[in-house]
């Protein structure tokens, strides 16, 4: 541990801020777990050492069934766009469905739990999944006219039709781009346009928090807005939540909108051969927020991605075919793609899909589901754990379920929350893996390996086998291993699950993830291209990494990354607004929520209507997830002399932190005015802050 002060100053670069916390004690996995683990051989770390890179990843590729075996493990000729398992041909859908039929056709592939508790659960066997996927693939090919390489946008919630749609696309080599169901029609439009989709697949409605959501209305908004962006959508395919009965009042547009269930009648019993695809062709796009500009379409490959999610599902999630596995993420995020759909199904697991809100109708719901289905592997995010802990701290004990394994993902977990997860949810019996990774990565980067390495609350652990992290300071010097000094965490080597590029924007891919620490832009040697994750991290003496959050100004709300720039530009769509600045506020449940500060154009007066318009603009363009906690209309923004908004000052006010020295600002007096507006006249005592809030907006 370093004894440097955890305060940024002109001399301390942001990346180097030292961090102070208590080292937590290690907790060892139970012998019962070790006895059944998929990975109990400690030599795995040697097999996956850098000396054996990249050939070590053959082990993961061999978990798949190849149509034609590959000849080159890693092709670096187009660095840093890595190509894995070159020469191979494969189909992702075949690997998740067809190949399991001889042994597992009568086993549940998907267990669907509707939100209304009186609605019966649906179990889809591997055979039934095979039939549905084939019929829908036939529809996509013969009715929608889609073929390998085409992009199609999905805007679907958590029902079995979503994996059926994804797998049907994969069967034909169609690149799917699923947009989180909770995102607005506007957000969906941007992704339709960027990906060049001519077909949108959606649903009429779904249950959420006790209400029936009309979702079809978003398709109308999305298609219209995509049209304005220059992308026409000729077909909207609508799955019905209850086949034969519409739950949406929104009328169909003739010649554009089609009800999938009606069309499917013509495809009953149809079979479609899986298209044998080059391993390095794209499987899907997943858009993720960035700090600036539009969301980035992370392009994931077929062969490399499938190998990596199968490998990590087997060894880190420890999934066996006989397990009942429940990942409570949304399939609309990468976690759901990798660890609800592709990874578990590649291993012939039974994957639970829950439609609704974890605390609906009460905080016992997840544990009733776990008891009923006899779930033994559970996977969720700190934000949900915090929510369940707050709403029902004693609920888990009331239900007779037993997890052997639990996962946390998406943001740093506070040791206190980790301990509740371990002791109360896991009943002291289950191992926990704290998996650190990103949309870009396809699968886990850091985690303890259950059975092999002990757990440490609040720390993700070392790199998983084959992942070799390094922490650099801002100047590209390696921070000493195990020193506890914070810096920018990078990965030294490529890995098969990594995205291939940003869709149609290779330059942005290189600039965002590689430019900072690239040793030679002309190099074709992977050693010259460390991957910049964009997170701050420290490494303790035992080799475990602790993730500190984003080094840029993205706000992580309930595990979802929101670009502050996106929110600000949405606010600026309101006529009255002149300037907007978004800052993260610590929130007990969601981790961070955005506060937005706006100043008005001359001639306008501050009032509640304007505040409401800002909220509406943000919800309309991005979605409810981005709803600001507060909208503060301020007389002016605190600015540097060069005119940059000092977000750091605003973040300090929102979080009641020490505001620090503001005398060098162009308009220092406004700071106290804003403080009074937010905190009231009386000075309030300042609080201790998490590291990411302290560092937020440091660059001005
Ligand atoms: C960012 C990626 C792919 C997982 C879902 C989120 C943060 C993720 C952890 C963890 C601390 C974590 C990082 C990362 N993050 N997992 N276990 N501990 N922080 O995917 O939306 O692409 O966000 O989430 O800051 O960069 P994402």
Tab-separated table of N, CA and C and ligand atoms in Angstrom, residues 334-335 409-412 434-439 535 547 550 556 559 561, ligand 1:
chain	number	residue	atom	x	y	z
A	334	UNK	N	-24.059	-7.100	-22.769
A	334	UNK	CA	-23.097	-8.141	-23.139
A	334	UNK	C	-23.128	-9.299	-22.141
A	335	UNK	N	-23.348	-9.016	-20.862
A	335	UNK	CA	-23.395	-10.098	-19.874
A	335	UNK	C	-24.432	-11.141	-20.282
A	409	UNK	N	-20.798	-8.861	-11.213
A	409	UNK	CA	-20.228	-8.233	-12.403
A	409	UNK	C	-20.797	-6.845	-12.610
A	410	UNK	N	-20.005	-5.967	-13.169
A	410	UNK	CA	-20.556	-4.706	-13.660
A	410	UNK	C	-20.016	-3.461	-13.003
A	411	UNK	N	-19.623	-3.549	-11.766
A	411	UNK	CA	-19.067	-2.391	-11.062
A	411	UNK	C	-18.364	-2.911	-9.812
A	412	UNK	N	-17.564	-2.067	-9.209
A	412	UNK	CA	-16.908	-2.532	-7.991
A	412	UNK	C	-17.952	-2.835	-6.916
A	434	UNK	N	-15.885	-12.475	-8.634
A	434	UNK	CA	-16.101	-11.063	-8.957
A	434	UNK	C	-15.412	-10.850	-10.298
A	435	UNK	N	-16.215	-10.812	-11.352
A	435	UNK	CA	-15.664	-10.836	-12.704
A	435	UNK	C	-15.599	-9.434	-13.286
A	436	UNK	N	-14.393	-9.010	-13.584
A	436	UNK	CA	-14.193	-7.693	-14.186
A	436	UNK	C	-13.990	-7.833	-15.695
A	437	UNK	N	-14.772	-7.134	-16.469
A	437	UNK	CA	-14.631	-7.116	-17.934
A	437	UNK	C	-15.530	-6.049	-18.493
A	438	UNK	N	-15.623	-5.985	-19.810
A	438	UNK	CA	-16.362	-4.916	-20.478
A	438	UNK	C	-17.048	-5.434	-21.741
A	439	UNK	N	-18.002	-4.658	-22.215
A	439	UNK	CA	-18.690	-4.995	-23.465
A	439	UNK	C	-17.686	-5.361	-24.567
A	535	UNK	N	-10.131	1.745	-17.258
A	535	UNK	CA	-10.429	1.741	-15.824
A	535	UNK	C	-9.160	2.023	-15.031
A	547	UNK	N	-10.540	-2.780	-8.908
A	547	UNK	CA	-10.929	-1.846	-9.967
A	547	UNK	C	-11.542	-0.609	-9.325
A	550	UNK	N	-14.108	4.027	-13.954
A	550	UNK	CA	-13.651	4.575	-15.233
A	550	UNK	C	-12.684	5.728	-15.040
A	556	UNK	N	-21.525	5.125	-14.325
A	556	UNK	CA	-22.006	3.748	-14.274
A	556	UNK	C	-23.251	3.688	-13.383
A	559	UNK	N	-24.800	-0.455	-13.061
A	559	UNK	CA	-24.058	-1.364	-13.933
A	559	UNK	C	-24.153	-1.018	-15.413
A	561	UNK	N	-23.372	1.664	-18.425
A	561	UNK	CA	-22.499	2.785	-18.688
A	561	UNK	C	-23.222	3.865	-19.472
B	1	LIG	C1	-17.157	-1.301	-17.014
B	1	LIG	C2	-17.640	-2.023	-18.236
B	1	LIG	C3	-19.233	-6.612	-18.941
B	1	LIG	C4	-19.830	-6.463	-17.650
B	1	LIG	C5	-20.993	-5.524	-17.608
B	1	LIG	C6	-20.623	-4.078	-17.739
B	1	LIG	C7	-17.007	-1.755	-14.730
B	1	LIG	C8	-17.374	-4.254	-14.790
B	1	LIG	C9	-16.583	-4.861	-12.860
B	1	LIG	C10	-16.120	-5.487	-11.654
B	1	LIG	C11	-15.387	-3.387	-10.935
B	1	LIG	C12	-16.400	-3.469	-12.995
B	1	LIG	C13	-15.671	-1.271	-15.237
B	1	LIG	C14	-15.714	-1.596	-16.721
B	1	LIG	N1	-16.920	-3.120	-14.199
B	1	LIG	N2	-17.188	-5.305	-13.983
B	1	LIG	N3	-16.265	-6.806	-11.432
B	1	LIG	N4	-15.530	-4.706	-10.725
B	1	LIG	N5	-15.811	-2.737	-12.022
B	1	LIG	O1	-20.111	-3.860	-19.018
B	1	LIG	O2	-21.148	-1.661	-19.640
B	1	LIG	O3	-19.108	-2.527	-20.833
B	1	LIG	O4	-18.976	-1.669	-18.458
B	1	LIG	O5	-17.871	-1.717	-15.866
B	1	LIG	O6	-15.572	0.102	-15.029
B	1	LIG	O7	-14.846	-0.829	-17.503
B	1	LIG	P1	-19.858	-2.403	-19.558
